[in-house]
Tab-separated table of C-alpha atoms and ligand atoms in Angstrom:
chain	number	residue	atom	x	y	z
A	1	UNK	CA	-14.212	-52.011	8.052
A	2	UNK	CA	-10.863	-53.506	7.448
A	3	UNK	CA	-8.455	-51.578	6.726
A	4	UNK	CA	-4.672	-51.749	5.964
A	5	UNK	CA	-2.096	-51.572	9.127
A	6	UNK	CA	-1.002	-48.015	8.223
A	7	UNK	CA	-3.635	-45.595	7.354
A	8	UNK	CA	-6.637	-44.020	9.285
A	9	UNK	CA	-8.118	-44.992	6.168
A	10	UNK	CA	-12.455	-44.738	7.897
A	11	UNK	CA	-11.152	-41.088	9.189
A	12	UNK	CA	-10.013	-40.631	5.324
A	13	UNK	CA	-13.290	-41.837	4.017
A	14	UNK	CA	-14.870	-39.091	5.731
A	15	UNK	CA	-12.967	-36.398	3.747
A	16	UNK	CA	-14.217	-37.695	0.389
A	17	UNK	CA	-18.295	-37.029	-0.405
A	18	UNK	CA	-18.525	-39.160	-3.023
A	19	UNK	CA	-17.266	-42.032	-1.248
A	20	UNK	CA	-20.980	-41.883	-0.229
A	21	UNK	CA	-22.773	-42.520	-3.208
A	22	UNK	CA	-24.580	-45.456	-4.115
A	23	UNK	CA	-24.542	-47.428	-7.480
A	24	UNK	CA	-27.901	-48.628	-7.671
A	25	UNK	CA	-28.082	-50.708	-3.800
A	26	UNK	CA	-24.258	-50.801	-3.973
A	27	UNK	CA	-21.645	-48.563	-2.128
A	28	UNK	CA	-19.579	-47.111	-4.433
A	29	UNK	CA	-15.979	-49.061	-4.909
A	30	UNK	CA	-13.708	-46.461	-6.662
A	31	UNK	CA	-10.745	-48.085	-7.958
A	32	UNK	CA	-9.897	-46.466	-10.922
A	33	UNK	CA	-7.457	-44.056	-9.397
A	34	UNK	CA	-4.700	-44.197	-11.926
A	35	UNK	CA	-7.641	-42.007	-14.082
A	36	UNK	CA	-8.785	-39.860	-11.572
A	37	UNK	CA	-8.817	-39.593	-7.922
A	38	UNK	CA	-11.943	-37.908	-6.050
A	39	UNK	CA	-11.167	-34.745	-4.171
A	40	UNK	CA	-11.149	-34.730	-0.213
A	41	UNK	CA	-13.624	-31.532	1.579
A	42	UNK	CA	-10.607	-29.578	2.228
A	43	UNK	CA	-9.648	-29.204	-1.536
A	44	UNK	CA	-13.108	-28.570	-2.242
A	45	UNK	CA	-13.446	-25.943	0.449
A	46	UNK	CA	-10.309	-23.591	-0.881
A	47	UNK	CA	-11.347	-24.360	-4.604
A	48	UNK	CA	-14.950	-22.612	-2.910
A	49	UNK	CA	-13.314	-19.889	-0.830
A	50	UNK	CA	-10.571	-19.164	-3.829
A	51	UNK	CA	-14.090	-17.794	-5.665
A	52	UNK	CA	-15.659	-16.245	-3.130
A	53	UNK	CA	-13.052	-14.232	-1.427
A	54	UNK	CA	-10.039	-14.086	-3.404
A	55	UNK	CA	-11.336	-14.342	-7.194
A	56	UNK	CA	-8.934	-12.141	-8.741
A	57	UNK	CA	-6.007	-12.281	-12.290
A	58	UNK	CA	-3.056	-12.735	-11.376
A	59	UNK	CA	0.004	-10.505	-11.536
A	60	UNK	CA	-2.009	-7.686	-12.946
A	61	UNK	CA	-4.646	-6.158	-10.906
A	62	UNK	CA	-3.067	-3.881	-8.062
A	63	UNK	CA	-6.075	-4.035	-6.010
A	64	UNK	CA	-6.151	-6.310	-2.359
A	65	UNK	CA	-7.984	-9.170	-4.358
A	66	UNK	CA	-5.614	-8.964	-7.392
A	67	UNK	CA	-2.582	-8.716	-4.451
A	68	UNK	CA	-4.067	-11.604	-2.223
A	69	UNK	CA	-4.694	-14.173	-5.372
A	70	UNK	CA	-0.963	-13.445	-6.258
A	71	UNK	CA	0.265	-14.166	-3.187
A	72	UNK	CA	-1.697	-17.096	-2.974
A	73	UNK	CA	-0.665	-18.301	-6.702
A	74	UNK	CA	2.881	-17.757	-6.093
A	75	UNK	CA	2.950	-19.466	-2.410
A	76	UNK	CA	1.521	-22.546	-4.565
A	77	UNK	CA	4.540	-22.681	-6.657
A	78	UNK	CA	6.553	-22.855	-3.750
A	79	UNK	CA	4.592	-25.910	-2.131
A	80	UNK	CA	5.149	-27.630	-4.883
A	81	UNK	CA	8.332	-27.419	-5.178
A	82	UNK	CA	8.600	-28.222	-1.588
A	83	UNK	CA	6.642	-31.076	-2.516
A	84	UNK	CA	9.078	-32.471	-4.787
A	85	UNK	CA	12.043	-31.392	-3.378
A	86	UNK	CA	12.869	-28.732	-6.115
A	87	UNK	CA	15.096	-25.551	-5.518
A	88	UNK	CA	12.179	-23.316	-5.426
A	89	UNK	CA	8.863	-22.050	-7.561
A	90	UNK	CA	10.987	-21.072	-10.351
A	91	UNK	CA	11.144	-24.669	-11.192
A	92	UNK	CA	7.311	-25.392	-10.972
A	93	UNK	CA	5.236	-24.461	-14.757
A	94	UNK	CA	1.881	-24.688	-13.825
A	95	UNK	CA	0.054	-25.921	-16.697
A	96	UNK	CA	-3.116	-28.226	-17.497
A	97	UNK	CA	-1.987	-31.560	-17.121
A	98	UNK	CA	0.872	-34.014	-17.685
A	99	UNK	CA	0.462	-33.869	-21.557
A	100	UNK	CA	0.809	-30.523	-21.581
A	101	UNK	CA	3.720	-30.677	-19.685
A	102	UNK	CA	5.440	-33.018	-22.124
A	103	UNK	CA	4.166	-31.279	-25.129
A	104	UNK	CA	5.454	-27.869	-23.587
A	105	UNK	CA	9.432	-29.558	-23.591
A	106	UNK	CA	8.489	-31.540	-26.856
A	107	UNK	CA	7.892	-27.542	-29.080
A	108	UNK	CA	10.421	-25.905	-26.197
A	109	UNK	CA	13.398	-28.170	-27.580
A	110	UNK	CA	12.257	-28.295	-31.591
A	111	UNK	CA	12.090	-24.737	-31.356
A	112	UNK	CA	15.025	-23.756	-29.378
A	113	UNK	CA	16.972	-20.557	-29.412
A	114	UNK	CA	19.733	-22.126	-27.701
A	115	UNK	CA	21.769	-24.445	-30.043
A	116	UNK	CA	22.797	-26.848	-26.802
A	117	UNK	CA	19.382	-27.916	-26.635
A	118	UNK	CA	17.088	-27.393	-29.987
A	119	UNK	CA	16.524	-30.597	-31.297
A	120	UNK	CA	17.736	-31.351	-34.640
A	121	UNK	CA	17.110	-33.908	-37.843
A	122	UNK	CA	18.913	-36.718	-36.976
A	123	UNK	CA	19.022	-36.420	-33.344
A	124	UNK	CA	18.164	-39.437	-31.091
A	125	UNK	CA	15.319	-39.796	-28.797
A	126	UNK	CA	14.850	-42.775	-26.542
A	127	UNK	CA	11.357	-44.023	-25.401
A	128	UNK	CA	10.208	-47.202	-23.881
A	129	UNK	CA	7.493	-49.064	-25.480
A	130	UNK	CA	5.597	-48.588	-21.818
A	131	UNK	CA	4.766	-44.910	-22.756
A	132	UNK	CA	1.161	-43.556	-22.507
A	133	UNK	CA	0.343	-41.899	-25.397
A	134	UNK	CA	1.013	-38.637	-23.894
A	135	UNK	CA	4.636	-39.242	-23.845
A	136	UNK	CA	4.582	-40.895	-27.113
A	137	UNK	CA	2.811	-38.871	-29.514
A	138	UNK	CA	4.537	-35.297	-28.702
A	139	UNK	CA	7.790	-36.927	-30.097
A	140	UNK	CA	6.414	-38.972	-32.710
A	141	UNK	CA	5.141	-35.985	-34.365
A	142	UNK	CA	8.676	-34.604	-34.144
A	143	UNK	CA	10.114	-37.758	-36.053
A	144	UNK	CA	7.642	-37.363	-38.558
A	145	UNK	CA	7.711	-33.580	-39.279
A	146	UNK	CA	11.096	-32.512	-38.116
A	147	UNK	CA	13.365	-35.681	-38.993
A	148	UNK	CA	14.220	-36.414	-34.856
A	149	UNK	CA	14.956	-40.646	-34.557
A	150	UNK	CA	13.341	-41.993	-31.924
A	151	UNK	CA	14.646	-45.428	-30.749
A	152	UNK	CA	12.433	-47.832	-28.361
A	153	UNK	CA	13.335	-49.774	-25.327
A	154	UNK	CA	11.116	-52.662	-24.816
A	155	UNK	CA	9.705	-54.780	-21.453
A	156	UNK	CA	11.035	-58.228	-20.212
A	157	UNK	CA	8.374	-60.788	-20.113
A	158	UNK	CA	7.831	-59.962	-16.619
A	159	UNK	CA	6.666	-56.516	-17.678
A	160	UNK	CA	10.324	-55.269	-16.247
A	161	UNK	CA	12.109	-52.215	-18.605
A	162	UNK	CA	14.493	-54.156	-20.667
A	163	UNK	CA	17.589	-52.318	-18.777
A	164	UNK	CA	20.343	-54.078	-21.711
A	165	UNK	CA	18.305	-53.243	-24.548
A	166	UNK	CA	17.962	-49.677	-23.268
A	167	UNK	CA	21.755	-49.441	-22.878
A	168	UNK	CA	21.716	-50.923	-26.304
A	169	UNK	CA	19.373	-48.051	-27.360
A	170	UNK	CA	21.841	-44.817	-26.229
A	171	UNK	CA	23.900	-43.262	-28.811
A	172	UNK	CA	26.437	-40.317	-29.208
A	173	UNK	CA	23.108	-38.824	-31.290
A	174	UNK	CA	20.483	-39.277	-28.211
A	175	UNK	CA	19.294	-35.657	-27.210
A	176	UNK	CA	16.550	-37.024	-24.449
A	177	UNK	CA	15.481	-39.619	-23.013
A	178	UNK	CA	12.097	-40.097	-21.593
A	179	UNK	CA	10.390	-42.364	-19.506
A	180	UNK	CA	7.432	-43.198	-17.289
A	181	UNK	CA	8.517	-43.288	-13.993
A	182	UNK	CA	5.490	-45.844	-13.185
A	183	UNK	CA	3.225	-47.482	-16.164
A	184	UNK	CA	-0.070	-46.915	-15.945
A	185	UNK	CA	-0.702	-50.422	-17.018
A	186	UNK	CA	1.995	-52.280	-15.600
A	187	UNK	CA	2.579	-50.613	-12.407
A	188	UNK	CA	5.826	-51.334	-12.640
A	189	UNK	CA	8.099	-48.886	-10.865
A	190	UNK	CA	10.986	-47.964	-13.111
A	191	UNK	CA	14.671	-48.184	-12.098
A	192	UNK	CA	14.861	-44.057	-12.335
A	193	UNK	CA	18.225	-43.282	-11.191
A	194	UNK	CA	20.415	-46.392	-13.296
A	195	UNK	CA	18.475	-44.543	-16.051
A	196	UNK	CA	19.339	-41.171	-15.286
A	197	UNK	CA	23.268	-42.456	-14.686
A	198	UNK	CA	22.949	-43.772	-18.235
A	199	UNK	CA	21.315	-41.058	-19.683
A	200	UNK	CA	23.518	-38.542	-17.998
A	201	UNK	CA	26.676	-40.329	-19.077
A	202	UNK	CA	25.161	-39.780	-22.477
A	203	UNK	CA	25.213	-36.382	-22.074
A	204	UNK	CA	21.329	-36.169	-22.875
A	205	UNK	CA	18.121	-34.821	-21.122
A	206	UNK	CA	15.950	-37.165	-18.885
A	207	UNK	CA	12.589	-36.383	-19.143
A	208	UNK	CA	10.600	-38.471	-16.572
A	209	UNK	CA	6.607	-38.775	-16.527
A	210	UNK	CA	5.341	-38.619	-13.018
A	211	UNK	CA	1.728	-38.621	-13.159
A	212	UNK	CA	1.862	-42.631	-11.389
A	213	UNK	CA	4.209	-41.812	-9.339
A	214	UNK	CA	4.585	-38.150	-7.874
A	215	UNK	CA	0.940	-39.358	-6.759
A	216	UNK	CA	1.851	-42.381	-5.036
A	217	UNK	CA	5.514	-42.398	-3.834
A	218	UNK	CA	7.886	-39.829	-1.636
A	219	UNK	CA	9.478	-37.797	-4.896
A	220	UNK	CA	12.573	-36.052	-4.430
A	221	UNK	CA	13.658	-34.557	-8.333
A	222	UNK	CA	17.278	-34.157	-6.641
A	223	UNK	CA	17.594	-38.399	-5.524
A	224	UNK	CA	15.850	-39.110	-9.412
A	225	UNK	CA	18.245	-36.438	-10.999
A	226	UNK	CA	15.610	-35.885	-13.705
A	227	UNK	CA	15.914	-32.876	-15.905
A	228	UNK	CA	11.884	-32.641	-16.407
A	229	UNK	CA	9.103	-33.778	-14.428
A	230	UNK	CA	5.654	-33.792	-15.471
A	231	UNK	CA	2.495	-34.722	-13.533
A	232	UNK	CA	-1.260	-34.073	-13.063
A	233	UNK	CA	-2.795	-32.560	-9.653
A	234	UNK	CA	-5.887	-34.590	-10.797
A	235	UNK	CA	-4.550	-38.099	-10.287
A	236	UNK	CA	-3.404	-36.570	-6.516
A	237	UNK	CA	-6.404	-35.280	-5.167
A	238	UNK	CA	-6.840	-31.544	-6.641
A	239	UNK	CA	-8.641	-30.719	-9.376
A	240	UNK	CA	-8.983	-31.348	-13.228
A	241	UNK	CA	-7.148	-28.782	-15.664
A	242	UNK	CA	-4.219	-28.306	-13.462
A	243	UNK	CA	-0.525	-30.121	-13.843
A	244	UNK	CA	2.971	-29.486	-13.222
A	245	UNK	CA	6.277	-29.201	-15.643
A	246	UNK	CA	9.108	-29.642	-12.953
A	247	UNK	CA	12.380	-28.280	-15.047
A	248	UNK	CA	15.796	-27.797	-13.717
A	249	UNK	CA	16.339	-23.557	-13.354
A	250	UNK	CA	19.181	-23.267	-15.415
A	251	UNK	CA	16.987	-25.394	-18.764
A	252	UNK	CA	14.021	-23.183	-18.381
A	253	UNK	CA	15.855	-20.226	-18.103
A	254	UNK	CA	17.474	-21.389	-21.786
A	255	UNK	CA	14.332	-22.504	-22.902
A	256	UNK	CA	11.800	-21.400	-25.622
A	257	UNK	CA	8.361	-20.251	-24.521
A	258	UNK	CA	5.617	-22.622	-25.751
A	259	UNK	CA	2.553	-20.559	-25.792
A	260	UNK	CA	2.125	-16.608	-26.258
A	261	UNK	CA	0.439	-13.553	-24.847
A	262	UNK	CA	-0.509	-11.861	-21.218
A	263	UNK	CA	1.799	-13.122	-18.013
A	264	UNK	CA	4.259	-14.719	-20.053
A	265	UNK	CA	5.800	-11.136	-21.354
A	266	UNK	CA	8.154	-8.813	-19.959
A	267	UNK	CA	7.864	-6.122	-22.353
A	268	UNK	CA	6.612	-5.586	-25.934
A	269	UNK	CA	7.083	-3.436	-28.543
A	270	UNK	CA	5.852	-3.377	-32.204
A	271	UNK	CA	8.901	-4.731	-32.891
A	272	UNK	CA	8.660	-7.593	-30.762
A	273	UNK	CA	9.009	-8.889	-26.976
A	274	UNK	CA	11.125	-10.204	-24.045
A	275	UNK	CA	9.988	-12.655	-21.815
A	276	UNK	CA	9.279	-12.538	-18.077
A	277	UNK	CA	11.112	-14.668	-15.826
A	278	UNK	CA	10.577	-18.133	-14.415
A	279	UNK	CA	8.331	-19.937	-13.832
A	280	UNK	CA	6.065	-16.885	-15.334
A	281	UNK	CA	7.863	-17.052	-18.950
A	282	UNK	CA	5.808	-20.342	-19.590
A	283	UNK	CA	2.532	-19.281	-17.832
A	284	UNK	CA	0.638	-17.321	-20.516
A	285	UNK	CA	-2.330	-16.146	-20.449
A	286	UNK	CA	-4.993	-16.551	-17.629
A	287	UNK	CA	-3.434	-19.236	-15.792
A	288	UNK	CA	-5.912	-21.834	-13.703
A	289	UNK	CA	-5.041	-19.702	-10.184
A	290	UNK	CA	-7.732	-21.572	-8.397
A	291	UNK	CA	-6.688	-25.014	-9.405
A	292	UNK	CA	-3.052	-23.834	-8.681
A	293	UNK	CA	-4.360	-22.927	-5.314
A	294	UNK	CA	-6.055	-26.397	-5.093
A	295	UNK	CA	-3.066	-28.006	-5.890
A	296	UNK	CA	-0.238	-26.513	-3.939
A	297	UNK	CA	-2.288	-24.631	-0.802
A	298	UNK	CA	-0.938	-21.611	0.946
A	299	UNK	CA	-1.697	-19.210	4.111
A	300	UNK	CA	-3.410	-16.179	3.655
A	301	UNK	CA	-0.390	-13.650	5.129
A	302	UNK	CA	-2.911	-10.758	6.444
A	303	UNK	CA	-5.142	-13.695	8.196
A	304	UNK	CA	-2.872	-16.437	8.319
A	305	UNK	CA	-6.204	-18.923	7.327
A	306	UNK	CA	-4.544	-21.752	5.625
A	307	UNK	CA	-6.117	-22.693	2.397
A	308	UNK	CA	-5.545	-26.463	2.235
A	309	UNK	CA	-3.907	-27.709	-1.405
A	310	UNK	CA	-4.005	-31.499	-2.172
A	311	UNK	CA	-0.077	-31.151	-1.432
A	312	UNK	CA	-0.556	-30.111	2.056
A	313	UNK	CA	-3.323	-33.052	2.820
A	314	UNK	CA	-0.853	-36.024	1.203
A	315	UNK	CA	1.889	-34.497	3.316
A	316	UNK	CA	-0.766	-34.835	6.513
A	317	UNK	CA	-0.905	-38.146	5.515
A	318	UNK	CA	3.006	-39.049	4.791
A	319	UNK	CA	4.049	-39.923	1.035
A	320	UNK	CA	5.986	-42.909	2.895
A	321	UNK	CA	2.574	-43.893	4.599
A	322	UNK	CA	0.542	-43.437	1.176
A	323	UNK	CA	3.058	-45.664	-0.393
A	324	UNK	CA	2.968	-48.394	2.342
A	325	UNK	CA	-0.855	-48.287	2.344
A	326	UNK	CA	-1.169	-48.981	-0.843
A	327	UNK	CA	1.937	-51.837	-0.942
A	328	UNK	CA	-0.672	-53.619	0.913
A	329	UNK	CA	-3.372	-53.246	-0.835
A	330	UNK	CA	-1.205	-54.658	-4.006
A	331	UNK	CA	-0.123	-57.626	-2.017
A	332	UNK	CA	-3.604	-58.577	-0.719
A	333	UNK	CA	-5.160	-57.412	-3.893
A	334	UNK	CA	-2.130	-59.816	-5.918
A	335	UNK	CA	-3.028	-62.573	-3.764
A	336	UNK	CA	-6.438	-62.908	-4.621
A	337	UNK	CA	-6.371	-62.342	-7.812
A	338	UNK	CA	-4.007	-65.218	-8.318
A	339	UNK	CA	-6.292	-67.642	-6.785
A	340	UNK	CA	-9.200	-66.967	-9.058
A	341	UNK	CA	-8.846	-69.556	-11.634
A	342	UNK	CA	-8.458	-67.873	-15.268
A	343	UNK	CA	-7.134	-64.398	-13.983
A	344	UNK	CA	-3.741	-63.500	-15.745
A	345	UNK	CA	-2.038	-60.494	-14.418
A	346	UNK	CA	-0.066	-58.374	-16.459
A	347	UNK	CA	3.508	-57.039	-14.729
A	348	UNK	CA	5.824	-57.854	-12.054
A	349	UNK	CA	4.080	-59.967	-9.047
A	350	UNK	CA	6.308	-58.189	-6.556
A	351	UNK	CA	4.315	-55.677	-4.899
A	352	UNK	CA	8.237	-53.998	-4.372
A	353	UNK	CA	8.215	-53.884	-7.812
A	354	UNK	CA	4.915	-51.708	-8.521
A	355	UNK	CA	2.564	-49.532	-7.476
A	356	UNK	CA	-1.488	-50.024	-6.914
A	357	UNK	CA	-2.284	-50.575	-10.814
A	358	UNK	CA	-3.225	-54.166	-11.688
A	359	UNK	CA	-3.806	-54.995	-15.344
A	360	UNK	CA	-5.688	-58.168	-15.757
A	361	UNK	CA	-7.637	-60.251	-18.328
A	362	UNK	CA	-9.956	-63.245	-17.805
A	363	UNK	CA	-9.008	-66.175	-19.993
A	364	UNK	CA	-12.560	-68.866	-19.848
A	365	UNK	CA	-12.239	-71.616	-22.076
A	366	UNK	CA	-8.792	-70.969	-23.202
A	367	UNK	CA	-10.102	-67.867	-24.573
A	368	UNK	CA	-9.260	-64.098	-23.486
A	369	UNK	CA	-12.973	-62.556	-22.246
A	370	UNK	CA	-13.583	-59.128	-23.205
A	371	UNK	CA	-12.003	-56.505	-20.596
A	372	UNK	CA	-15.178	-54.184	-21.668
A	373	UNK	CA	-17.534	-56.765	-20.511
A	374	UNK	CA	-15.825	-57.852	-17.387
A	375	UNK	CA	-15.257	-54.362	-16.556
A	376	UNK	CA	-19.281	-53.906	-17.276
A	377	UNK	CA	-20.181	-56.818	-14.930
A	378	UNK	CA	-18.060	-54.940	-11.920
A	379	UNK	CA	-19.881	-51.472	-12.695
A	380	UNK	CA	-23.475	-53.429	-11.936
A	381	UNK	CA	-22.228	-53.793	-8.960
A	382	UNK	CA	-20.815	-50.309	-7.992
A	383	UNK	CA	-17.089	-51.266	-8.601
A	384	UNK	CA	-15.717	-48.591	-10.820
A	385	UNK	CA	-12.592	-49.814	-13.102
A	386	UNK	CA	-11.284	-49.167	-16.229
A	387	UNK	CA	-11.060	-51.434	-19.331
A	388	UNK	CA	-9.058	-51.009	-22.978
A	389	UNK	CA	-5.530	-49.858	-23.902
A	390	UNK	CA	-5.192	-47.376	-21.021
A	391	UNK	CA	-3.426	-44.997	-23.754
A	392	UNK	CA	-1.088	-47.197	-23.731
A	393	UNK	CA	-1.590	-49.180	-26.981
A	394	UNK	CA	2.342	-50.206	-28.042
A	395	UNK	CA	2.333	-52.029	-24.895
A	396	UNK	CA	-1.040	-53.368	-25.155
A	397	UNK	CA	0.154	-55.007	-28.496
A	398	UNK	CA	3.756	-56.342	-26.706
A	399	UNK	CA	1.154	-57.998	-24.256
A	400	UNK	CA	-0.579	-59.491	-27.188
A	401	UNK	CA	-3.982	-57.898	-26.412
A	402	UNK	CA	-6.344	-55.358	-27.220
A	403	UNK	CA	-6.540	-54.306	-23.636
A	404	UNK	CA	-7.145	-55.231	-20.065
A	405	UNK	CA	-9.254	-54.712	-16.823
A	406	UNK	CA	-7.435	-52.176	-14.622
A	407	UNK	CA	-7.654	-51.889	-11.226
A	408	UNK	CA	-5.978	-48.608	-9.046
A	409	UNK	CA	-5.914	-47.510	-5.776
A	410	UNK	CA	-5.487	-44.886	-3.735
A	411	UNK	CA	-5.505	-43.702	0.262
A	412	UNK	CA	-9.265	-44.245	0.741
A	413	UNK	CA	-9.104	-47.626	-0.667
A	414	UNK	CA	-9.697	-50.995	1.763
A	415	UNK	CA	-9.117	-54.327	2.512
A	416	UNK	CA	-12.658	-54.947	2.653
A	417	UNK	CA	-13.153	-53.591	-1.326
A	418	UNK	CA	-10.741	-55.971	-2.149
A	419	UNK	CA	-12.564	-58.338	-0.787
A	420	UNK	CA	-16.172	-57.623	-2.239
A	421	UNK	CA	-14.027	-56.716	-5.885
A	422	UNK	CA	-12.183	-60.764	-5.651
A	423	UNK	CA	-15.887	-61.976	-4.728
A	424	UNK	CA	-17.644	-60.164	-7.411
A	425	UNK	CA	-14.835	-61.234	-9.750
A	426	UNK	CA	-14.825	-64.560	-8.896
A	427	UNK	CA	-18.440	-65.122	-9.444
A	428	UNK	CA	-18.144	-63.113	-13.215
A	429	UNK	CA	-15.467	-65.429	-13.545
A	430	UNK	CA	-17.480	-68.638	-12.644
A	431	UNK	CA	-20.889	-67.982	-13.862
A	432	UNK	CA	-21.384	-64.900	-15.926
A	433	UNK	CA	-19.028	-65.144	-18.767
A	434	UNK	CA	-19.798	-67.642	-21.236
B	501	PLP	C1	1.767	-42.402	-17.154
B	501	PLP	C2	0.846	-41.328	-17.634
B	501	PLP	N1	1.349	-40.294	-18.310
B	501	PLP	C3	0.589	-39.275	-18.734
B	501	PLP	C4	-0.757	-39.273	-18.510
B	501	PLP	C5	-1.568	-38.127	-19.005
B	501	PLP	O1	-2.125	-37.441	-17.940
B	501	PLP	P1	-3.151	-36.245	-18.202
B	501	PLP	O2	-4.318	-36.868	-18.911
B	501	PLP	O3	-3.504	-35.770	-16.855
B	501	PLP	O4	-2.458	-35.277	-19.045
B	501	PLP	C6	-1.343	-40.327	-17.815
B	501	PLP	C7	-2.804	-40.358	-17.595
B	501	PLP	O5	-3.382	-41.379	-17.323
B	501	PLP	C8	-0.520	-41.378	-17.360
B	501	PLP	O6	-1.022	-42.399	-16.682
């Protein structure tokens, strides 16, 4: 098998089950990472041994399972944040996803107790046109019920973050700015810290969206200087239903609870209630332990087993070598692509520029072919990719198209299903599309 120069990617493979399913009398080519990535054995195994030998709520029940899952839970927070190079757990919200995340700072800010950061009619909000609808729709709701402005920052023609017009875009009124650090079209790797210098200077918040990135780069919240982060454990390797809200200690700390009831309380009375303190204040309810768990990892203290998190096996692995590995990938993928007659690829062509999301269409007789279809003639022969707007419509209409093919990859992704993808592709290309 060939692989890139920098990962063990066949001893990889072997982590990942469902690497070994067949489509039809094809192997299985998963490239549609960016949506989900499949789970490696050890994940699975502590999701498996969470429920049978720790199953237990969390901060409540004073018996050894109730103790153990705590200590478990809470050692996840910290791996995290080790992960991402924040000051502690205090600064990791576990929630459900990246959309929660952002939705959790979008109601935390309109319904702020503290008058430095509630969000007002009138106030400023900058967004780039890049956005998945995740970080687009929280705040559009805000301009239309609560009166908040929010002002756009649009793309070069390379598919690069118009930089002047963004400057352009910052006002003595902007509150927050936010911003994917990567699109999940474009793959385009966004120039974080000029933004967060401009944004800064503007005495606003940055909010970035990690959920293409954290996954695919080394993250360090200090070097971005980001006042939020928000990204999903499913797009790196742990489970569905389980995300992270990065904030800086001294915002949550000033911050409004979003949701209500059990872990998030310190003490109630009829009259009303205080709120625990971080990260628990914004962890109501029965929070997803196991996924946490599946996420972040941690050693049992009494046994000193570790329970592997997807955190722990990326760090195996080196966020510098996952990033490498798949900056080869890009370029060979790039490559190919480009010398299929018809292919037009959306976003910068420097694989320095992006990360391992290609956007393409098919153009055959000067017109664009459906992405559904082409995407339909790849999954006949077991090569997984997505087709449409990605959630990502606004840019999807700046392209001038109703969507795309995407193609994403991720550690357990090769040279040689590049290959078979450009060779299936080509032959769509040359004899099945009208
Ligand atoms: C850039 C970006 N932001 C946010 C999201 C939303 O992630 P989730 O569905 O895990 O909440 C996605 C998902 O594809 C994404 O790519």
């Amino acid at each position: 098998m060939r692989e890139t120069s920098i990962l063990d990617v066949q001893r990889i493979r072997a982590d990942f089950p469902i690497l070994q399913r067949k489509i039809g009398d094809n192997p299985l080519i998963y490239f549609d990472n960016a949506a989900t990535t499949q789970k490696p054995r050890q994940v699975l195994r502590t999701m498996q041994e969470f429920y049978c030998t720790y199953n237990a709520n969390v901060h409540r029940s004073p018996h050894i399972l109730g103790q153990e899952a705590t200590e478990l839970y809470e050692q996840a927070h910290e791996n995290v944040a080790r992960f991402i190079g924040a000051d502690d757990g205090r600064e990791i919200v576990f929630v459900r996803s990246s959309t929660e995340a952002i939705n959790l700072v979008a109601y935390s800010l309109l319904h702020g107790e503290s008058e430095r950061l509630r969000l007002e009619p009138g106030d400023e909000i900058v967004l780039t046109i890049m956005e998945h609808h995740s970080n687009l729709v929280p705040w559009q709701v805000l301009r239309d019920k609560e009166g908040v402005v929010l002002r756009f920052v649009g793309i070069n023609d390379d598919g690069g973050l118009d930089l002047e017009q963004l400057k352009r875009q910052v006002t003595g009124k902007m509150k927050l700015l936010c911003c994917a650090h990567v699109s999940n079209v474009l793959g385009v790797i966004n120039p974080i810290s000029e933004i967060e210098r401009i944004t800064h200077k503007a005495g606003a918040l940055f909010l970035v969206d990690g959920a293409q990135s954290v996954p695919h780069m080394p993250i360090d919240v200090k070097e971005l200087g980001c006042d939020f982060l928000a990204f999903s454990g499913h797009k790196m390797l742990a489970p569905m239903g389980i995300g992270v809200l990065y904030g800086r200690k001294e915002l949550l700390e000033e911050m409004t609870p979003f949701l209500y009831g059990g872990d998030m309380i310190a003490d109630v009375k009829l009259e009303g209630a205080t709120w625990n303190k971080l990260p628990w204040k914004f962890e109501a309810g029965t929070a997803n332990v196991c996924g946490g768990i599946a996420l972040g990892g941690a050693v049992e203290l009494k046994s000193g087993r570790r329970l592997e998190g997807a955190v722990d096996y990326l760090q195996r692995i080196g966020m510098e070598e996952v990033r490498a590995h798949e900056r080869e990938l890009i370029e060979y993928a790039l490559d190919g692509l480009r010398a299929i007659p018809g292919v037009r690829i959306y976003g910068p062509l420097n694989p320095d520029e992006r990360t391992g999301v290609i956007a393409f269409n098919v153009i055959k007789g000067g017109e664009l072919a459906d992405p559904h279809i082409v995407a339909g003639f790849l999954n006949d022969e077991g090569i997984a990719v997505r087709s449409g707007g990605h959630c990502a419509y606004p840019l999807a209409d700046r392209l001038g198209v109703e969507g795309t093919v995407r193609v994403s990859f991720y550690i357990y992704n090769t040279k040689d299903e590049v290959d078979r993808f450009l060779e299936v592709l080509d032959d769509i290309v040359r004899r099945k599309l009208a």
